[in-house]
Coordinates of C-alpha atoms in Angstrom, one line a residue:
M437 CA 0.1 0.0 -0.2
R438 CA 1.1 3.6 -1.3
A439 CA 0.4 7.3 -0.4
A440 CA -0.4 8.8 -2.5
P441 CA 2.2 12.1 -2.7
A442 CA 0.5 15.4 -2.4
D443 CA 0.5 17.0 -5.7
E444 CA -0.5 13.6 -7.3
P445 CA -3.1 13.8 -9.5
L446 CA -6.3 12.0 -9.0
S447 CA -6.9 8.7 -10.8
D448 CA -10.0 6.3 -10.5
E449 CA -7.7 3.4 -9.1
S450 CA -9.1 1.9 -6.1
P451 CA -8.4 3.6 -2.9
T452 CA -6.5 1.0 -0.9
D453 CA -3.8 2.8 -3.5
Y454 CA -3.9 5.7 -2.2
L455 CA -5.0 5.7 2.2
P456 CA -1.8 6.2 3.9
A457 CA -0.7 3.7 5.6
L458 CA -2.6 3.7 9.0
G459 CA 0.6 3.0 11.6
S460 CA 1.7 6.2 10.2
P461 CA 0.4 9.0 11.6
A462 CA 2.7 11.2 9.8
Q463 CA 1.5 10.3 6.8
A464 CA -2.3 10.2 8.1
V465 CA -4.0 12.5 5.5
L466 CA -1.6 13.3 2.9
A467 CA -4.0 11.2 0.4
A468 CA -7.1 10.6 0.5
P469 CA -9.1 7.6 -1.3
V470 CA -11.0 8.4 -4.1
V471 CA -14.7 8.2 -4.5
P472 CA -15.8 7.7 -8.1
D473 CA -18.6 10.3 -8.0
R474 CA -19.4 13.3 -8.9
V475 CA -19.8 14.4 -5.2
F476 CA -16.3 14.3 -5.0
E477 CA -15.0 15.1 -8.5
E478 CA -11.8 17.0 -8.2
V479 CA -11.9 21.1 -9.0
P480 CA -8.9 22.7 -10.3
A481 CA -7.0 24.3 -8.0
A482 CA -4.1 26.4 -10.5
E483 CA -6.9 29.7 -10.6
D484 CA -5.3 30.7 -7.1
R485 CA -1.8 29.7 -7.6
P486 CA 0.6 33.2 -8.9
A487 CA 2.7 32.2 -11.7
D488 CA 6.1 34.3 -9.9
A489 CA 5.3 33.2 -6.5
T490 CA 8.9 32.2 -4.9
L491 CA 7.8 30.0 -1.8
P492 CA 5.1 28.0 -3.4
S493 CA 1.6 29.5 -1.6
V494 CA 2.4 32.9 -1.4
N495 CA 1.6 35.8 -3.6
R496 CA 4.7 38.2 -3.9
A497 CA 1.3 41.1 -4.0
D498 CA 0.9 40.4 -0.5
A499 CA 3.1 42.9 0.6
S500 CA 2.9 42.4 4.1
L501 CA 3.3 38.6 4.0
G502 CA 7.1 37.4 3.9
T503 CA 9.1 35.0 5.2
A504 CA 9.4 36.6 9.1
T505 CA 5.5 36.5 9.3
L506 CA 5.4 32.6 7.8
A507 CA 7.9 32.1 10.5
S508 CA 5.9 33.6 13.4
V509 CA 3.2 31.7 12.6
L510 CA 5.2 28.7 12.4
L511 CA 6.5 29.5 15.9
G512 CA 3.6 30.6 17.9
G513 CA 2.1 34.0 16.1
T514 CA -0.7 34.7 13.7
A515 CA -0.8 36.3 10.4
A516 CA 0.9 39.9 10.5
H517 CA -0.8 41.1 7.6
D518 CA -4.9 40.6 9.6
S519 CA -5.7 39.9 13.2
R520 CA -9.3 40.8 13.1
P521 CA -11.8 38.4 14.9
I522 CA -13.2 35.5 13.5
E523 CA -16.5 34.4 13.9
G524 CA -16.3 36.4 17.2
G525 CA -13.6 33.9 17.7
S526 CA -9.5 34.0 17.9
R527 CA -8.0 35.3 16.0
G528 CA -6.1 34.9 13.1
P529 CA -6.2 36.0 8.8
K530 CA -9.5 36.6 6.9
L531 CA -11.8 34.9 5.8
G532 CA -12.1 36.1 2.1
V533 CA -14.9 37.0 0.3
A534 CA -17.7 35.2 2.5
K535 CA -19.7 32.4 0.9
P536 CA -23.7 32.9 1.6
V537 CA -24.9 31.8 5.0
F538 CA -27.5 29.2 4.3
G539 CA -31.0 28.7 6.7
Q540 CA -33.0 26.0 7.0
A541 CA -34.9 26.9 3.9
D542 CA -32.2 27.2 0.8
L543 CA -30.1 24.2 2.3
P544 CA -28.9 22.5 -0.7
S545 CA -31.6 20.0 -1.8
W546 CA -29.3 16.6 -0.7
M547 CA -29.8 18.1 3.0
Q548 CA -33.4 17.6 2.8
G549 CA -33.0 14.0 2.6
T550 CA -31.5 11.1 5.0
V551 CA -28.8 12.5 7.0
V552 CA -25.6 10.3 8.8
I553 CA -23.9 11.7 11.0
I554 CA -20.6 9.9 11.9
A555 CA -18.6 10.5 15.4
P556 CA -15.9 9.0 16.7
H557 CA -16.6 9.2 20.5
Y558 CA -19.5 10.8 22.6
D559 CA -20.0 14.7 22.4
D560 CA -18.4 15.5 18.5
E561 CA -21.9 15.0 17.3
V562 CA -22.9 17.9 18.9
L563 CA -19.9 19.9 18.8
G564 CA -19.1 19.5 15.2
C565 CA -22.5 19.1 14.1
G566 CA -25.5 20.4 16.9
G567 CA -26.6 23.6 15.6
L568 CA -27.0 21.5 11.9
I569 CA -28.8 19.1 13.8
A570 CA -31.2 21.6 15.5
R571 CA -32.0 23.2 12.6
L572 CA -33.1 20.5 10.3
E573 CA -36.5 20.1 9.8
G574 CA -37.9 16.1 10.6
K575 CA -35.4 14.6 12.8
A576 CA -37.1 11.3 11.4
R577 CA -34.1 11.2 8.7
V578 CA -31.7 12.5 11.0
H579 CA -29.1 9.1 11.9
V580 CA -26.3 9.3 14.4
V581 CA -23.8 7.0 14.2
F582 CA -21.0 6.7 17.4
V583 CA -18.0 4.5 16.5
T584 CA -15.6 3.8 20.0
D585 CA -17.1 3.7 23.8
S586 CA -15.1 6.5 24.6
S587 CA -14.0 4.7 27.8
Q588 CA -10.2 6.6 27.9
G589 CA -11.6 10.6 28.9
P590 CA -11.2 11.8 30.9
I591 CA -8.5 8.9 32.7
P592 CA -6.6 9.7 36.0
L593 CA -3.1 10.5 34.7
S594 CA -1.1 8.8 37.6
N595 CA -2.0 5.8 40.3
R596 CA -1.7 8.5 42.6
Q597 CA -5.1 10.0 40.9
G598 CA -6.9 6.8 41.2
K599 CA -8.2 4.4 38.8
P600 CA -9.9 4.5 35.5
D601 CA -14.0 4.6 36.0
P602 CA -14.9 1.7 35.0
H603 CA -18.5 3.5 34.0
L604 CA -17.1 6.2 32.3
S605 CA -17.8 5.1 28.7
A606 CA -21.3 4.3 30.3
I607 CA -21.8 7.2 31.5
R608 CA -20.7 9.0 28.1
R609 CA -23.4 7.4 26.4
T610 CA -25.9 8.5 28.2
E611 CA -24.7 12.3 28.1
S612 CA -25.3 11.7 24.6
M613 CA -28.5 10.3 24.3
A614 CA -29.6 12.9 26.9
A615 CA -27.9 15.5 24.2
L616 CA -29.4 14.3 21.3
R617 CA -33.0 13.8 22.8
L618 CA -32.9 17.4 23.8
L619 CA -32.5 18.5 20.1
G620 CA -35.0 16.1 18.6
V621 CA -33.2 12.8 17.4
P622 CA -35.0 9.2 18.4
E623 CA -33.4 7.4 20.2
E624 CA -34.0 4.6 17.9
H625 CA -31.7 6.4 15.2
L626 CA -28.6 5.9 17.1
H627 CA -26.1 3.6 16.2
F628 CA -23.6 2.3 18.5
L629 CA -20.3 0.4 17.2
N630 CA -18.9 0.3 20.9
L631 CA -15.4 -0.2 19.6
P632 CA -12.5 -0.2 22.2
E633 CA -11.4 3.6 22.2
K634 CA -8.0 2.8 24.0
H635 CA -7.3 -0.3 21.0
L636 CA -9.2 1.2 18.1
D637 CA -6.7 0.4 15.9
H638 CA -6.9 -2.9 16.4
H639 CA -10.9 -2.9 15.0
L640 CA -10.2 -0.9 11.3
P641 CA -11.9 -4.4 9.6
A642 CA -14.8 -4.0 12.4
M643 CA -15.5 -0.5 11.4
R644 CA -15.8 -0.9 7.7
S645 CA -18.0 -3.4 8.5
A646 CA -20.4 -1.7 10.2
F647 CA -19.8 1.3 7.8
S648 CA -20.9 -0.7 4.9
A649 CA -24.1 -2.5 6.6
L650 CA -25.3 0.4 8.3
L651 CA -24.7 3.0 5.2
A652 CA -26.3 0.2 3.1
Q653 CA -29.6 -0.3 5.1
L654 CA -29.7 3.7 5.4
Q655 CA -29.1 4.9 1.8
P656 CA -27.8 8.3 3.2
D657 CA -28.5 11.5 0.5
A658 CA -25.3 13.2 3.1
V659 CA -22.9 11.9 5.7
L660 CA -21.3 13.7 7.6
V661 CA -17.1 13.2 9.6
P662 CA -14.6 14.5 10.9
F663 CA -12.6 17.1 9.2
R664 CA -9.4 15.0 7.1
Y665 CA -7.1 17.3 8.8
D666 CA -8.0 16.7 12.3
R667 CA -5.7 16.6 14.8
H668 CA -7.0 13.9 16.5
P669 CA -5.8 10.3 15.4
Q670 CA -8.9 8.6 16.0
H671 CA -11.1 10.6 14.1
L672 CA -8.7 10.3 10.9
R673 CA -9.4 7.0 11.2
V674 CA -13.0 7.2 11.0
R675 CA -12.9 9.3 8.5
D676 CA -10.6 7.5 6.4
E677 CA -13.7 4.3 7.1
A678 CA -16.3 6.0 6.0
V679 CA -15.0 7.3 2.8
R680 CA -13.7 3.5 1.7
A681 CA -17.6 2.3 2.7
L682 CA -19.2 4.8 0.3
Y683 CA -16.2 4.3 -2.0
H684 CA -17.2 0.6 -2.1
L685 CA -21.1 0.8 -2.2
R686 CA -20.6 3.5 -4.3
S687 CA -23.1 5.7 -2.5
P688 CA -24.6 9.1 -3.8
A689 CA -24.4 10.4 -0.9
Q690 CA -22.6 13.9 -0.6
L691 CA -19.4 13.9 2.0
L692 CA -19.8 16.6 4.4
E693 CA -16.8 17.2 6.7
Y694 CA -17.2 19.2 10.5
F695 CA -14.7 20.4 12.4
I696 CA -13.7 18.8 15.9
N697 CA -9.7 19.9 16.0
F698 CA -9.0 22.9 14.1
R699 CA -6.9 24.6 16.3
W700 CA -2.5 23.8 15.4
P701 CA -0.4 24.3 18.1
L702 CA 2.5 24.3 15.9
M703 CA 0.6 27.3 14.0
G704 CA 0.2 29.5 17.0
N705 CA -3.2 27.3 18.0
S706 CA -4.5 29.7 15.0
D707 CA -7.8 28.3 13.6
V708 CA -6.7 26.9 10.2
R709 CA -10.5 27.4 8.2
P710 CA -9.8 30.5 7.1
F711 CA -6.8 29.2 5.4
L712 CA -9.2 27.0 3.5
R713 CA -11.0 28.1 -0.5
E714 CA -14.0 29.4 0.2
R715 CA -15.6 27.0 -3.1
Y716 CA -15.1 24.7 -0.1
L717 CA -16.9 25.7 3.0
L718 CA -20.6 25.4 3.4
R719 CA -21.9 28.0 6.6
L720 CA -25.2 27.1 7.9
D721 CA -26.6 29.8 9.7
V722 CA -27.8 28.5 13.6
A723 CA -28.1 31.7 15.0
A724 CA -31.5 30.2 16.3
A725 CA -30.6 26.9 17.4
L726 CA -27.7 28.7 19.6
E727 CA -29.6 27.7 23.1
R728 CA -30.5 24.7 22.1
K729 CA -26.8 23.5 21.4
R730 CA -25.0 25.3 24.3
A731 CA -28.0 23.3 26.8
A732 CA -27.5 20.0 24.5
L733 CA -23.5 21.0 25.6
A734 CA -24.1 21.2 28.8
C735 CA -25.9 17.3 29.4
F736 CA -21.4 16.3 28.8
A737 CA -20.9 16.9 32.4
S738 CA -18.2 14.4 32.4
Q739 CA -16.6 16.6 29.5
V740 CA -17.5 20.7 31.1
T741 CA -17.2 20.3 34.6
R742 CA -14.9 18.7 37.2
F743 CA -16.7 15.2 37.3
Y744 CA -13.9 13.8 38.8
S745 CA -12.6 15.1 42.2
W746 CA -8.8 14.8 41.1
Q747 CA -9.6 16.8 37.7
E748 CA -7.8 19.9 37.9
R749 CA -9.9 21.3 35.2
P750 CA -12.4 20.3 32.7
A751 CA -12.0 18.0 30.2
L752 CA -13.4 20.7 27.4
S753 CA -13.2 23.9 28.8
K754 CA -14.9 27.1 28.4
A755 CA -12.7 28.6 25.9
F756 CA -13.0 25.5 23.3
L757 CA -17.0 25.6 24.0
D758 CA -17.3 29.0 23.0
D759 CA -15.5 27.9 19.5
F760 CA -18.7 25.6 18.4
C761 CA -21.4 28.0 19.9
Q762 CA -20.9 30.7 17.2
P763 CA -23.6 31.3 15.6
T764 CA -22.2 29.7 12.0
E765 CA -21.3 26.3 11.9
I766 CA -18.9 25.7 9.2
F767 CA -18.9 22.5 7.0
L768 CA -15.9 21.3 4.1
H769 CA -17.9 19.9 1.4
A770 CA -14.4 19.2 -1.2
P771 CA -13.7 15.9 -3.2
A772 CA -12.6 13.0 -0.5
A773 CA -9.5 12.8 -2.8
A774 CA -8.3 16.5 -3.2
P775 CA -5.1 17.0 -2.1
L776 CA -3.6 19.2 0.3
K777 CA -2.8 22.3 -2.4
S778 CA -6.0 22.1 -3.8
I779 CA -8.4 22.5 -0.5
F780 CA -6.0 25.4 0.8
K781 CA -5.4 28.5 -0.4
R782 CA -2.3 29.8 0.8
Y783 CA 0.6 28.2 3.4
R784 CA -0.1 25.3 2.0
W785 CA 3.7 24.2 2.4
L786 CA 3.8 25.4 5.8
I787 CA 0.8 23.9 6.6
R788 CA 2.0 21.1 5.3
L789 CA 5.0 21.2 7.7
A790 CA 2.6 22.0 10.7
Y791 CA 0.5 19.6 10.2
Q792 CA 2.7 16.7 10.1
A793 CA 4.5 17.7 13.0
D794 CA 1.9 17.7 15.1
L795 CA 0.4 14.3 14.1
V796 CA 3.9 12.8 15.9
H797 CA 3.7 15.4 18.7
T798 CA 0.1 14.7 19.4
P799 CA 0.1 11.0 20.0
L800 CA 3.0 11.4 22.2
R801 CA 1.0 14.0 24.3
P802 CA -0.8 11.9 27.1
M803 CA 2.7 10.2 27.6
Q804 CA 4.3 13.9 28.3
E805 CA 1.1 14.9 30.8
R806 CA 1.4 11.8 32.3
L807 CA 5.1 11.8 33.3
L808 CA 4.4 15.5 34.6
A809 CA 0.9 14.4 36.4
R810 CA 3.8 11.7 38.4
L811 CA 6.8 14.1 38.9
K812 CA 4.2 16.6 40.5
D813 CA 2.8 13.5 42.8
L814 CA 7.0 13.5 43.6
T815 CA 7.0 16.6 44.4
T816 CA 3.8 17.1 46.2
A817 CA 4.2 14.0 48.2
P818 CA 2.5 14.2 52.0
T819 CA 5.2 14.8 54.6
W820 CA 5.6 11.9 57.4
S821 CA 6.9 11.7 60.8
P822 CA 8.2 8.4 61.2
D823 CA 7.0 6.3 65.1
P824 CA 10.2 7.2 67.3
A825 CA 9.7 3.7 68.7
A826 CA 10.2 2.5 65.2
T827 CA 13.4 4.0 65.0
Q828 CA 15.0 2.9 68.4
P829 CA 17.6 0.3 67.7
H830 CA 16.4 -3.5 68.5
R831 CA 17.5 -4.4 72.1
P832 CA 17.4 -8.2 72.8
G833 CA 16.1 -9.3 75.7

């Protein structure tokens, strides 16, 4: 199995020829499976490529953009040429020419049919699609597929904090059911694969088979999966397997990608969405559904509160949640096999570098957190005084 170079043109080969090796996180999303359907056809990107640019994706006409600016982005800054807030959130580059925001009445026709949302973990469906779910009329056509048992967060980082809660998976499942009940999705439309989060890579064939069976049964008009450049490795696995299933079923369903981990630490925690080409972004007006989305997110007590006594902070911070409670939800509607250079409009070489580095670093982050927690345990261990009698020398009788 080979990974297609990011600049390689699309072909009609089997998707297995273009899917990266699953054990190589640095290559995880440089290629995507080819789906031969009108929804996934490639759109040329050469129109935005400057002919005389020294750097692959930087236009010299932008006098304020230079190597120093790019370096500052990589090392923790943001683009110097513009730093206005985006959707009321953090600072970042301009979004460019605004694409129309869809309301309920003027959603694309394919959003009026059966919609399947695939969530790697309990809460992803509300974070990424909660406003969409709330706004869709006829909840009987909405289905949500939960992939993992979501048993790995939050869990103690050291033995001193305690042992993982064996009931965490059931707790989180109950939270998702409550949140979707509030948003109006029928309980019988929730599908639980219950694959072990801790060893998900060992269950990819089972995931693929389950996707194929469900999608063949439901015959969706639209399928929502995590963003192809999400920073969470399991989100990428789920997205890849879902697209494989769509390909092998020759499904005519439209593919939408929702955003969860769209802030990249190696780019100064910047929102990566403004770097995407506008023609690939679908924006949904969810202002009228914001209160319902917030209420649905509040159902996830294990994630939004200090649920366990050993926690120093919630798993999901208020700042993180605020990113998802904006009046517009954004989705990527791009060819499934489009390479990075086609969907990003600028900083492509920098984005590739930062993303590859972050994919390598992300799996190491839990190990780093556990190590820091153990070091903290050692430095904050309670002092004790020995029993004076126990320190006396033993005198035989």
